[in-house]
Each structure stands twice: as C-alpha cells, then as structure tokens.
Amino acid sequence: MQFLTARATMQPHAVPTLDDIRDAAARIAPHAHVTPVLRSRSLDALAGCELHFKAEHLQRIGAFKFRGAANAVFGLDAAQAARGVVTQSSGNHGAAIALACRLRGIPAHVVVPHAAARIKLAAIADFGARIVPCEVAQADRDRVTAQVLAETGGALAHPFNDARVIAGQGTATLELLQQVPDLDAVIAPVSGGGLLSGTAIAAKSLRPGIAVYGAEPAAASDAHESLRQRRRITDMVPATICDGLRAHLGTLTFPILSAHCDGVLLPDEAEIVAAMRRLWERLKQVIEPSGAVALAAILRDPDRFRGKRVGVILSGGNVDLDALPWLVPSS
Amino acid sequence: MQFLTARATMQPHAVPTLDDIRDAAARIAPHAHVTPVLRSRSLDALAGCELHFKAEHLQRIGAFKFRGAANAVFGLDAAQAARGVVTQSSGNHGAAIALACRLRGIPAHVVVPHAAARIKLAAIADFGARIVPCEVAQADRDRVTAQVLAETGGALAHPFNDARVIAGQGTATLELLQQVPDLDAVIAPVSGGGLLSGTAIAAKSLRPGIAVYGAEPAAASDAHESLRQRRRITDMVPATICDGLRAHLGTLTFPILSAHCDGVLLPDEAEIVAAMRRLWERLKQVIEPSGAVALAAILRDPDRFRGKRVGVILSGGNVDLDALPWLVPSS
C-alpha cells in the first residue's frame, strides 16, 4: 500500500517529541536557513537583561513558518505529495506552504480570506500557489478548505494544529539552544500555538529548568485566557494590528501549552508598536508587528527578566512599508 | 617628549597602506563589531549576480564610521588624547567620534551644522559629546572648527581626509575579504572618499585583480566628475536625499581614488529609494538612503556585474522612521 512507506510517517495529531523536532531539523536542512542570533547593547540596557534575538524574519519567506511548512511538505510520501497540499492561511504560512511545494514540485492550494494583507497575498502568488478566496469567518474558511481537499485529494497542512508543523517550528529553538546553550528563558509569540508549542517542547526537553513564555497582544488574549481558565477559548474576537496573531489555540496546541508553557504575557497595542520601532531603530531589522510582541512583553514586565539570558523569537518581517503603524492609524 | 611614544604614530596626511589597515583592525578590535555578510536569493536573482552585503549598518553607532573614528581616537597618544578630539560632522562620523571618545574617556567636540538630521544629532548628544553649532556653509564649519581646536588644543579627526580614518574604514573590506575571499568586485558609497579609499587600498592590496567601484548619487556627482576630469571638484552643490553623501573628495582621498578606483557609478534619486526599499523588503534590513546607493548602482548597470561575485558595503542604517523617502517628498 502506498501509505506504508519505508520511513514511518508522523501522525498529524500526535504530540511531537524532541526526536520529532530533530527529525524535522534534518528534513528541512537542505531547504531552510540556519538563522543568526542578533544582539544589541542598547536593547539589553533598555530591558535590563541579555537579549538573544533569534532572527526568524531572515528565514525563507521572511518568517519561521517555512520551518513547519517544509517539514509537513517534505514529510509526505510520494503518493500523498503528488496530489498536492491544501492549507488555509491569511499570511506567512500560506507563503511557506507555497514555497515548500514549489521546491518539491507539487501543487499548493491556499485558502485565503479576502481581508489578507496585500504583501502576504503577493508572496503566496509569487511562489506559484493557487489562491482560493473565502470569507473571513472561520466557518467559511473551513467550508472552502474541505471543498478543495475533496476536489484535489490533497493533504491538509494546518497552520498550527498539526504535529509535523509544530515539530518544524520547534527547530528554531533547537537551533537557538545550539547557538546560545545557557538561556534562562525563551519567549515566542502565540497565536494558534504552533510556534510556541514547538518552542516549549524543544526548550523544556533540552533544558528542563528553562522558562518558556508566550507573548500575545492584550487585544487578542485568547491563549492567555485559555491557559488561565484551563479550557480552550475560541470565541474571542481579536482586535490587534498583529495580523499574524489572530488565531485561537488548537486542540493539539492547547494541551501542549497547558503542560509546558510558564505563562502568556500581554503587551498592549502601543507597547507592541513601540517595541517594533525599537527593533527597527536599534537592531536595524525590519520586523512585523507580530514579530515584535515578544520584545514588547519583556519591556512591559522587566522585573521578570532582570539579569536573565533571554531568547526572543523574532518571528517574521513581512510588513507593508506603505502602512507602518507609527505613521497610519491602526485598523 | 610626550610625542615620541613607543608605538610609531601614523601621520594624518600620509597615504595609508595595507599594514596600516591591519594595524587599525587590531587597534579597534576590542571596540568594534565584526559585522556579518548577508545574502538574499531574491536580490541575487534581481541583480543577476552574487551579492555579498557587508552589514556595516550593524556596526556600532549604526554605520562603518565607527571604524575610522575608533582608529583615530585610540591611535592618539595619551597627551593628545587628554586634550580631547574635535571634528565636524552632520551625521554618523560625529556619533562615531562621540562614542569612541566616551569609550576612551576623553572629551569630544563635534561641530554640527543646523540642518543636520534629527536622529543623527540625537546620537551625538546621547554619547556625551559637546555639540558646537555652526552654519551650513563649509567656510563657517571650518571657522568654528578652527576656533574649537584653538580653544581646546584637541586633536582634529577629519571625517575622511585623514589617513587614520581611511585606514579604519578599510578594515571593513579587510574583514569582508576574510569572510568572502573570492570576490570579483567590491562597491562602496563615496562622499568625501574615506570609505572608498580604505576599501580600494584593502581590496587592491589583497586581491589585485578585483574591481573597486564607488557609488554616488547622480545628484551629487562630484567624485565621478573629479576622477573623470582628473581634478578635484569642490564647487558642486549636492541635491540628494543621501544626507551622508554630500561632501567632496579631499586632498588625500582624491589621489588614492585616482590611482585605485575603477569608476564611480551614478544612480538617480528614484533608483536609490527603490534600492533602499528592496533592502528593507527582501533583506529585512533598515538601511539609510546613503547605504543603499551601492545596490542602486548595481541594479542600474546589471551588465557590468552579471554573474560576478560582488561585495556591497551597506554603509549605514540611521534613518528617520517618521520620514521615509517613499512616504514623504524628498527635500
């Protein structure tokens, strides 16, 4: 049978382990960049701690999302792959699936709501994926996605509620802890929880004493509330400029974060914009609002991090240069 | 006598050699960053050649200028140093002298014209230098500088017409050729010619077959004209958004470039802004207009570089984020 390949295929709904993350690192190594760790004296002074910025905005497609997408796409067996990959994404995950599929030479179908950011849509199209439009409501996204899956027989690569994707995202922290082994804490943005789940599994497995924090806009605090109330909250309406941080935790990421995350910190919109601007001014890096939320969380709560060595995941740098948040009113 | 120090002091008006650049590298090593070399698949595809970006915007104070300033300041003997350092600069050189003097614990006096960019003025003041205002006209800058020199007995550190400064700037290319030994060409912005002179001496000494180009705004083409007409042109009025590229070649840099520079390329203002924006979008780096002129020159003249391995000096990243050139009319 075609599904019984020589290599055991990871199940999309299993909780990934450190070994899965190591497998993912080996699988994506021919395609993904090893991103650098950046430092800034002046940001260290400002924060009162040692900041080690993992520069995932320098990853291919300009965001960590390429890691998970590449692991999912290159983890498919040949028969699955031939039927293509289907995903829903308004942003970086769509571009990541599009590029990974182009590199493997298979079709990609990306279900995209009308409201998606122009720059991210253009990237998806540039990589040769088929864009399938849908309404913004999650129900319509799911309806259209199911329809494309049925039409194509393709494999679903969910943006975060997928073990292969989570394992791929975890490779960023696997790398970070090779580059800077003695971190006291690591902090990553949280939306659907794929990045933070992979971060937590990698960090806690390699360095049990490390603290792992999520950072989430206060205006989209569903992950924080889900962990606090110990139930998955999916009916909150996000109101943040962070277009990459508007999803809710998934059925797979919620239990992982419940077990391994030490807290989700909640900077407000002004703090996120200020942190983004500081990253541009001091680190000279183009970081999107979603990518600045972790630094914003640290600067909001300096006592928690004082004197510590902190890994900060700069998750993406795809921003519309004609609509910078300090120059235009946020929508 | 105090001036007869054990270590021979370099004369400010001698033409520096590769050995001077090596000495400078050793002198500034405790203070300056070794900056990375950045790559971009999409910019390579756009340019039709292999671009190796020397990330001097990640140097201390956000520009290569710290190299020359640190070499000048730390090259002073103790008696000279105690009287402080005087310079004139509307920008990055002033900040660089200010930081180098702070690190050495000596006074810095920076003569600054009223029209200087706000962000660059703030940096000079933040590093604790004394700012001495003057008029924009070069004659007034020189008058005020002479006055401060007379008052303080300090040492002049000219922004470019100084062998110690040129040798310091050359360390960027010394490093670049260690990082990427087999470059076919290197291209750097040219204003007063300090960076390009250091670049040319380092590159031609280490790799005689290499081509060395300057890049200069067409709207401030005095270096190009000076080399073409074989005489130093100092009466041209620059009209460019590149606030770091408005000086004329000096008496020391003109003969160095006449001997070692293979040409000065002249992108126009729109090409410079477009190149700057591409560096932000594709390389995710915050580069000031003056720092984007070299890429603009390559994209304007792709046949010259096709298939080559090209070192590109990204000279600085100090830009006013409230006044980006694609959002506001250039002055």
XYZ file of C-alpha atoms in Angstrom:
662
model
C 0.000 0.000 0.000
C 1.172 3.478 -0.763
C 0.791 4.727 2.787
C 3.126 2.098 4.223
C 6.363 3.766 3.245
C 9.733 2.599 4.438
C 10.023 5.687 6.621
C 7.458 5.866 9.402
C 5.295 8.894 8.772
C 4.482 11.095 11.722
C 0.819 11.303 12.614
C -0.584 14.837 12.322
C -2.457 14.525 15.635
C 0.255 13.078 17.870
C 2.120 15.313 20.312
C 5.588 15.804 18.820
C 8.697 14.962 20.798
C 12.255 16.261 20.784
C 13.110 13.406 18.401
C 10.424 14.599 16.016
C 11.949 18.075 16.158
C 15.395 16.620 15.451
C 13.958 14.652 12.515
C 12.337 17.843 11.284
C 15.651 19.701 11.503
C 17.329 17.047 9.358
C 14.427 17.011 6.872
C 14.337 20.779 6.318
C 18.104 21.357 6.482
C 18.554 21.271 2.668
C 15.899 23.966 2.263
C 15.731 26.219 5.334
C 18.245 28.772 6.576
C 20.073 28.479 9.876
C 19.120 31.941 11.088
C 21.529 34.088 13.099
C 21.157 35.255 16.684
C 21.353 39.051 16.918
C 22.390 41.165 19.897
C 22.081 44.829 20.795
C 23.871 46.597 23.613
C 21.286 49.348 23.752
C 18.299 46.989 23.835
C 19.994 44.960 26.588
C 20.436 48.168 28.562
C 16.840 49.148 27.962
C 15.472 45.764 29.023
C 17.870 45.166 31.916
C 18.642 41.670 30.672
C 20.599 39.845 27.974
C 18.502 39.545 24.846
C 19.361 36.920 22.241
C 17.186 37.563 19.206
C 16.552 34.514 17.021
C 16.228 36.137 13.618
C 13.422 34.139 12.041
C 12.472 37.123 9.906
C 15.607 36.128 7.968
C 14.194 32.645 7.408
C 12.967 31.875 3.873
C 9.692 33.690 3.071
C 10.629 36.075 5.900
C 9.149 34.074 8.775
C 9.614 30.933 10.922
C 6.552 29.470 9.168
C 8.785 27.997 6.482
C 10.174 25.511 9.013
C 6.831 23.881 9.789
C 5.612 24.055 6.227
C 8.772 22.467 4.851
C 8.592 19.689 7.432
C 4.974 18.964 6.526
C 5.530 19.104 2.758
C 8.767 17.124 2.661
C 7.375 14.632 5.193
C 4.641 13.495 2.787
C 5.145 10.232 0.961
C 5.338 10.397 -2.804
C 1.707 9.426 -3.433
C 0.333 11.969 -0.987
C 2.670 14.614 -2.301
C 1.614 14.072 -5.898
C -1.943 15.100 -5.020
C -0.690 18.396 -3.624
C -1.102 20.241 -0.356
C -4.046 22.285 0.871
C -3.957 24.881 3.608
C -5.784 27.907 4.886
C -3.788 30.976 5.792
C -4.035 34.699 5.548
C -0.357 35.135 5.704
C 3.106 33.705 6.204
C 2.034 30.056 6.480
C 0.427 30.309 3.053
C 3.621 31.676 1.532
C 5.620 28.996 3.353
C 3.458 26.156 2.001
C 3.605 27.720 -1.448
C 7.409 27.844 -1.435
C 7.829 24.371 0.099
C 5.519 22.896 -2.548
C 7.330 24.706 -5.330
C 10.632 23.313 -4.035
C 9.141 19.799 -4.005
C 7.474 20.362 -7.386
C 3.904 19.666 -6.236
C 0.706 21.742 -6.321
C -0.266 24.035 -3.429
C -3.801 25.315 -2.795
C -4.063 28.123 -0.265
C -7.465 29.185 1.049
C -7.197 32.911 1.812
C -9.790 35.254 3.315
C -10.477 38.482 1.455
C -9.005 40.631 4.247
C -5.477 39.226 3.987
C -2.535 41.645 3.953
C -1.571 42.631 0.409
C 2.131 41.885 0.833
C 1.464 38.388 2.150
C -1.008 37.585 -0.649
C 1.548 38.667 -3.222
C 4.123 36.303 -1.724
C 1.742 33.337 -1.933
C 1.028 34.080 -5.569
C 4.705 34.719 -6.402
C 5.580 31.199 -5.253
C 3.102 29.762 -7.731
C 0.380 28.553 -5.382
C -3.288 28.540 -6.350
C -5.131 31.097 -4.184
C -8.684 30.102 -3.293
C -10.620 33.052 -1.853
C -13.039 32.688 1.056
C -14.896 34.844 3.555
C -13.212 35.945 6.786
C -15.432 33.857 9.089
C -13.755 30.650 10.261
C -16.775 28.574 9.219
C -16.411 29.725 5.635
C -12.653 29.118 5.676
C -13.299 25.571 6.845
C -16.067 25.013 4.277
C -13.872 26.139 1.382
C -10.869 24.194 2.677
C -12.948 20.988 2.915
C -14.188 21.569 -0.622
C -10.627 21.962 -2.005
C -9.479 18.875 -0.108
C -12.362 16.856 -1.582
C -11.710 18.146 -5.119
C -7.965 17.538 -5.100
C -7.433 14.643 -2.719
C -4.547 16.762 -1.401
C -3.014 16.613 2.063
C -4.074 19.208 4.638
C -1.227 21.161 6.225
C -2.912 23.056 9.034
C -1.084 26.258 10.044
C -0.599 25.121 13.643
C -2.780 22.203 14.742
C -0.521 19.649 13.081
C 2.290 17.717 14.730
C 4.559 17.947 11.686
C 4.131 21.713 11.597
C 4.742 22.033 15.348
C 7.876 19.884 15.091
C 9.117 22.066 12.257
C 8.544 25.270 14.219
C 10.424 23.696 17.145
C 13.595 23.565 15.058
C 14.054 27.313 15.582
C 14.556 26.761 19.312
C 16.628 23.606 18.744
C 18.962 25.829 16.716
C 18.796 28.704 19.200
C 19.892 26.454 22.065
C 22.796 25.193 19.965
C 23.774 28.807 19.301
C 23.215 30.017 22.897
C 23.082 26.968 25.193
C 22.680 28.663 28.563
C 19.462 30.620 28.205
C 17.340 31.182 31.311
C 14.160 31.827 29.367
C 12.748 31.836 25.864
C 9.777 33.842 24.678
C 7.818 33.473 21.445
C 4.627 34.976 20.014
C 1.487 32.874 20.346
C -1.467 32.778 18.007
C -2.669 29.253 17.181
C 0.214 27.998 19.288
C 2.275 26.078 16.733
C 5.458 28.085 17.231
C 5.100 28.282 20.990
C 4.341 24.536 21.269
C 7.420 23.644 19.246
C 9.444 26.166 21.252
C 8.241 24.705 24.559
C 8.871 21.067 23.601
C 12.372 21.820 22.318
C 13.319 24.101 25.210
C 11.936 22.012 28.089
C 13.369 18.781 26.641
C 16.853 20.181 26.133
C 16.996 22.385 29.220
C 14.384 21.418 31.815
C 14.965 24.454 34.036
C 14.299 26.991 31.286
C 11.233 29.237 31.473
C 9.063 29.327 28.351
C 6.723 32.267 27.836
C 4.251 33.163 25.172
C 3.634 36.755 24.133
C 0.229 37.722 22.830
C -1.457 41.061 22.175
C -3.680 42.030 25.107
C -6.244 42.781 22.414
C -6.211 39.107 21.347
C -5.670 37.378 24.684
C -7.412 34.069 23.991
C -4.302 31.944 24.592
C -3.695 33.636 27.937
C -7.336 33.153 28.927
C -7.395 29.565 27.690
C -4.429 28.634 29.889
C -5.789 30.579 32.856
C -9.294 29.105 32.630
C -7.987 25.656 31.622
C -10.356 25.468 28.697
C -9.830 26.329 25.054
C -11.448 29.687 24.302
C -12.338 30.106 20.637
C -14.989 32.800 20.633
C -12.862 35.855 21.348
C -12.722 38.466 18.581
C -9.138 39.732 18.181
C -8.601 43.467 17.693
C -4.882 43.819 17.107
C -2.569 45.185 14.438
C -0.687 41.872 14.691
C -2.212 40.204 11.648
C -0.277 37.015 12.370
C -1.668 36.638 15.903
C -5.418 36.430 15.408
C -5.978 32.655 15.571
C -7.080 30.632 18.603
C -5.265 27.690 20.179
C -5.960 24.348 18.552
C -6.959 21.009 20.045
C -3.336 19.858 19.770
C -1.527 23.022 20.845
C -3.744 23.752 23.861
C -2.731 20.664 25.866
C 0.942 21.086 24.895
C 0.971 24.657 26.169
C -1.053 23.708 29.257
C 1.729 21.277 30.134
C 4.826 23.228 29.099
C 4.206 26.987 28.991
C 5.062 29.105 32.038
C 2.737 31.940 31.117
C 1.454 34.143 28.345
C 2.343 37.842 28.663
C 0.062 40.523 27.273
C 1.546 43.753 25.890
C -0.910 46.331 24.591
C -1.001 47.717 21.063
C 1.052 50.829 21.841
C 3.720 48.699 23.531
C 3.875 46.402 20.511
C 4.301 49.320 18.098
C 6.960 50.872 20.341
C 8.863 47.573 20.537
C 8.632 47.128 16.775
C 10.043 50.597 16.290
C 12.887 49.917 18.717
C 13.797 46.785 16.765
C 13.950 48.867 13.598
C 15.956 51.688 15.204
C 18.344 49.755 17.401
C 18.630 46.301 15.830
C 18.173 47.734 12.279
C 15.832 44.860 11.492
C 12.518 45.051 9.640
C 10.175 43.176 11.968
C 6.414 42.891 11.514
C 4.129 43.789 14.444
C 3.515 40.096 15.228
C 7.273 39.624 15.433
C 7.756 42.432 17.947
C 5.265 41.195 20.534
C 7.860 39.155 22.462
C 10.150 42.160 22.998
C 7.097 44.237 23.919
C 6.225 41.668 26.593
C 9.732 41.840 28.061
C 9.817 45.636 28.135
C 6.402 45.675 29.810
C 7.487 43.313 32.567
C 11.212 43.921 33.117
C 11.356 42.569 36.671
C 10.504 39.098 35.430
C 13.561 39.055 33.151
C 16.082 41.230 35.021
C 19.631 39.958 34.660
C 18.494 36.855 32.788
C 19.669 35.483 29.472
C 16.564 35.522 27.321
C 15.963 34.023 23.881
C 13.494 36.128 21.892
C 11.959 34.717 18.731
C 11.675 37.449 16.087
C 9.061 35.531 14.165
C 8.643 37.479 10.941
C 9.490 40.548 8.902
C 6.771 40.806 6.277
C 5.339 44.248 6.689
C 3.688 46.698 4.332
C 6.211 49.544 4.110
C 3.486 51.898 2.907
C 1.431 51.381 6.074
C 3.738 51.479 9.077
C 1.852 51.545 12.361
C 3.563 54.684 13.663
C 2.562 56.568 10.527
C -1.022 55.442 9.950
C -3.860 54.757 12.364
C -4.107 51.045 13.155
C -7.156 49.423 11.601
C 58.962 64.067 24.907
C 55.385 63.118 25.009
C 55.019 62.797 21.238
C 57.766 60.203 20.972
C 55.702 57.253 22.085
C 56.979 53.716 21.876
C 54.476 52.997 19.112
C 55.043 54.967 15.927
C 52.044 57.210 15.366
C 50.611 57.330 11.884
C 50.735 60.683 10.156
C 47.278 62.043 9.288
C 48.397 63.126 5.803
C 50.245 60.006 4.652
C 48.595 57.577 2.251
C 47.688 54.530 4.345
C 48.877 51.075 3.358
C 47.519 47.573 3.900
C 49.728 47.359 7.001
C 48.072 50.493 8.376
C 44.688 48.886 7.789
C 45.855 45.727 9.573
C 47.126 47.845 12.465
C 43.778 49.621 12.551
C 41.930 46.298 12.662
C 43.970 45.226 15.680
C 43.506 48.618 17.370
C 39.733 48.720 17.008
C 39.103 45.005 17.593
C 38.283 45.435 21.320
C 35.628 48.038 20.472
C 34.180 47.434 17.005
C 31.895 44.635 15.821
C 32.898 42.114 13.195
C 29.841 42.666 11.024
C 28.171 39.801 9.191
C 27.861 39.304 5.447
C 24.215 38.953 4.400
C 22.814 37.208 1.333
C 19.460 37.191 -0.421
C 18.365 34.738 -3.103
C 15.770 37.159 -4.431
C 18.161 40.121 -4.666
C 20.728 37.905 -6.420
C 18.038 36.925 -8.923
C 17.047 40.546 -9.408
C 20.619 41.731 -9.937
C 21.799 38.749 -11.983
C 24.890 38.380 -9.836
C 26.006 37.143 -6.406
C 25.629 39.922 -3.860
C 27.564 39.739 -0.600
C 26.296 42.527 1.624
C 28.773 43.743 4.243
C 26.406 44.786 7.023
C 28.075 47.934 8.318
C 24.697 49.258 9.447
C 25.148 46.685 12.228
C 28.451 48.301 13.225
C 28.409 50.318 16.458
C 26.529 53.635 16.048
C 24.834 52.012 13.043
C 27.496 52.833 10.453
C 31.027 51.987 9.249
C 32.126 55.407 10.546
C 32.893 53.899 13.934
C 35.850 52.035 12.425
C 37.695 55.147 11.300
C 36.734 57.146 14.363
C 37.890 54.432 16.742
C 41.193 54.096 14.898
C 41.768 57.841 15.095
C 40.761 58.162 18.757
C 42.574 55.092 20.063
C 45.607 55.928 17.905
C 46.232 59.163 19.812
C 48.979 59.153 22.396
C 47.955 59.855 25.971
C 48.860 63.546 25.952
C 46.961 64.246 22.728
C 44.036 62.212 23.902
C 43.765 64.092 27.189
C 43.041 67.304 25.307
C 40.149 65.682 23.525
C 39.106 65.295 19.913
C 37.467 67.833 17.616
C 35.566 67.051 14.460
C 32.951 68.452 12.136
C 30.141 66.196 11.032
C 26.449 66.411 10.360
C 25.962 62.752 10.951
C 27.398 59.323 11.581
C 31.042 60.425 11.915
C 30.054 62.757 14.735
C 28.297 59.947 16.585
C 31.257 57.659 15.938
C 33.767 60.155 17.364
C 31.453 60.754 20.315
C 31.240 57.042 21.141
C 34.954 56.382 20.579
C 35.845 59.282 22.905
C 33.396 58.089 25.528
C 34.969 54.623 25.375
C 38.426 56.170 25.801
C 37.156 58.547 28.488
C 38.182 61.769 26.758
C 36.221 64.857 25.631
C 34.688 65.068 22.156
C 33.675 68.331 20.460
C 31.530 67.944 17.353
C 30.880 70.927 15.094
C 27.444 70.381 13.587
C 25.548 72.485 11.033
C 21.991 73.490 11.879
C 20.498 71.380 9.067
C 21.730 68.038 10.451
C 19.288 65.119 10.602
C 17.495 64.968 13.946
C 18.217 61.270 14.561
C 21.935 61.714 13.950
C 22.137 64.783 16.217
C 20.443 62.849 18.998
C 23.018 60.071 18.705
C 25.923 62.528 19.036
C 24.370 64.024 22.166
C 23.472 60.607 23.626
C 27.125 59.607 23.543
C 28.015 62.608 25.646
C 29.819 64.746 23.103
C 29.701 68.544 23.196
C 27.772 69.779 20.156
C 29.030 73.070 18.713
C 26.540 74.553 16.240
C 27.617 76.244 13.016
C 26.143 77.419 9.728
C 25.757 75.019 6.800
C 28.369 76.722 4.587
C 31.719 74.908 4.605
C 33.575 78.160 5.381
C 31.623 78.584 8.602
C 32.134 74.934 9.562
C 35.871 75.390 9.105
C 35.906 78.676 11.036
C 34.083 77.170 14.020
C 36.206 74.007 13.917
C 39.416 76.056 13.957
C 38.079 78.043 16.880
C 37.301 74.900 18.910
C 40.713 73.432 18.078
C 42.391 76.615 19.286
C 40.331 76.740 22.470
C 40.830 73.119 23.459
C 44.158 72.116 21.966
C 42.335 68.969 20.921
C 43.226 66.693 18.020
C 41.330 67.077 14.763
C 39.712 63.892 13.453
C 38.567 64.825 9.983
C 35.654 62.720 8.701
C 37.575 61.473 5.666
C 40.707 63.427 4.803
C 42.765 61.689 7.481
C 44.956 58.624 6.996
C 43.959 57.103 10.358
C 40.296 57.435 9.460
C 40.835 55.979 5.988
C 42.783 53.051 7.438
C 39.955 52.416 9.901
C 37.321 52.421 7.179
C 39.468 49.978 5.208
C 39.049 47.380 7.946
C 35.507 46.692 6.679
C 36.909 45.382 3.402
C 39.770 43.585 5.140
C 37.085 41.710 7.085
C 34.874 41.227 4.034
C 37.692 39.561 2.090
C 38.354 37.247 5.016
C 34.655 36.344 5.047
C 34.334 36.032 1.243
C 37.819 35.721 -0.253
C 36.968 35.296 -3.926
C 35.059 38.461 -4.772
C 35.290 39.800 -8.338
C 34.284 43.315 -7.353
C 33.513 45.489 -4.370
C 31.379 48.595 -4.383
C 31.036 51.249 -1.706
C 29.338 54.631 -1.438
C 31.534 57.673 -1.981
C 31.164 61.091 -0.409
C 34.421 62.545 0.901
C 36.059 59.302 -0.143
C 37.277 57.916 3.190
C 35.364 54.649 2.988
C 36.056 54.139 -0.708
C 39.769 54.934 -0.274
C 40.085 52.409 2.545
C 38.063 49.915 0.530
C 40.272 50.369 -2.531
C 43.568 50.088 -0.643
C 42.450 46.943 1.187
C 40.879 45.295 -1.843
C 43.597 46.039 -4.399
C 46.364 45.074 -1.962
C 44.791 41.760 -1.006
C 43.373 40.859 -4.399
C 44.986 42.807 -7.247
C 42.506 41.666 -9.905
C 39.444 42.870 -8.041
C 37.382 45.748 -9.432
C 36.628 48.584 -6.992
C 33.719 50.884 -7.713
C 32.286 53.873 -5.970
C 28.579 54.618 -5.959
C 27.423 58.199 -5.731
C 24.074 59.890 -6.265
C 23.854 61.347 -9.774
C 22.574 64.455 -7.988
C 25.903 64.759 -6.117
C 28.331 63.520 -8.763
C 31.419 65.459 -7.746
C 33.562 62.353 -7.109
C 32.674 60.945 -10.530
C 33.464 64.265 -12.188
C 36.660 64.713 -10.201
C 38.003 61.365 -11.388
C 36.828 61.942 -14.954
C 38.312 65.453 -15.205
C 41.383 64.499 -13.161
C 40.960 67.476 -10.883
C 39.275 67.797 -7.515
C 35.877 69.435 -7.962
C 34.647 71.125 -4.812
C 32.107 73.645 -6.041
C 29.238 71.314 -6.923
C 26.043 71.740 -4.881
C 24.638 68.310 -3.952
C 20.866 67.814 -4.221
C 20.301 64.299 -2.901
C 18.304 62.615 -0.147
C 21.528 60.825 0.804
C 22.482 63.056 3.710
C 25.706 61.105 4.205
C 26.920 61.659 0.644
C 27.105 65.418 0.297
C 30.830 66.031 0.868
C 33.527 66.474 -1.780
C 36.701 64.431 -2.171
C 39.599 65.576 -0.018
C 43.208 66.296 -0.885
C 44.168 62.875 0.469
C 41.292 60.767 -0.875
C 41.341 62.224 -4.414
C 44.780 60.852 -5.353
C 44.061 57.495 -3.685
C 40.874 57.076 -5.709
C 42.559 58.366 -8.867
C 45.063 55.537 -8.508
C 42.838 52.687 -7.271
C 39.177 53.210 -8.171
C 37.814 51.628 -11.350
C 34.884 54.019 -11.656
C 32.138 55.851 -9.837
C 28.595 54.800 -10.791
C 25.715 57.271 -10.612
C 22.217 56.044 -9.710
C 19.484 58.653 -9.638
C 17.323 59.529 -6.638
C 14.428 57.253 -7.616
C 16.798 54.332 -8.111
C 18.347 54.942 -4.690
C 14.946 54.995 -2.978
C 13.877 51.846 -4.853
C 17.073 50.040 -3.843
C 16.645 51.145 -0.239
C 13.121 49.786 -0.229
C 14.265 46.476 -1.720
C 16.852 46.123 1.037
C 14.078 46.634 3.601
C 11.667 44.239 1.889
C 13.993 41.472 0.811
C 16.968 41.654 3.153
C 14.781 42.862 6.079
C 17.457 45.405 6.940
C 16.929 49.038 7.887
C 19.363 50.849 5.572
C 19.617 54.614 5.195
C 19.490 56.154 1.701
C 23.271 56.685 1.673
C 23.673 52.987 2.451
C 21.521 51.862 -0.470
C 23.384 53.725 -3.190
C 25.734 50.821 -3.965
C 22.878 48.387 -4.618
C 21.146 51.079 -6.666
C 24.286 51.398 -8.809
C 24.366 47.640 -9.441
C 20.692 47.436 -10.356
C 21.126 50.373 -12.744
C 24.027 48.756 -14.558
C 23.455 44.981 -14.357
C 25.595 44.054 -17.376
C 28.710 45.288 -15.613
C 28.154 42.826 -12.759
C 26.382 39.887 -14.436
C 27.449 36.540 -12.995
C 30.067 38.179 -10.773
C 30.629 37.825 -7.035
C 30.170 41.352 -5.731
C 30.853 42.754 -2.275
C 28.408 45.553 -1.437
C 29.090 47.824 1.518
C 25.842 48.616 3.334
C 27.317 51.648 4.986
C 24.688 52.735 7.497
C 21.210 52.285 8.915
C 20.440 55.536 10.703
C 17.200 56.735 9.199
C 14.325 58.806 10.482
C 11.456 56.311 10.612
C 8.957 59.172 10.584
C 10.219 60.460 7.245
C 10.760 57.532 4.909
C 11.513 58.632 1.350
C 8.724 56.558 -0.216
C 6.181 58.215 2.080
C 7.260 61.851 2.048
C 8.538 64.053 -0.755
C 12.337 64.268 -0.711
C 13.575 67.676 0.313
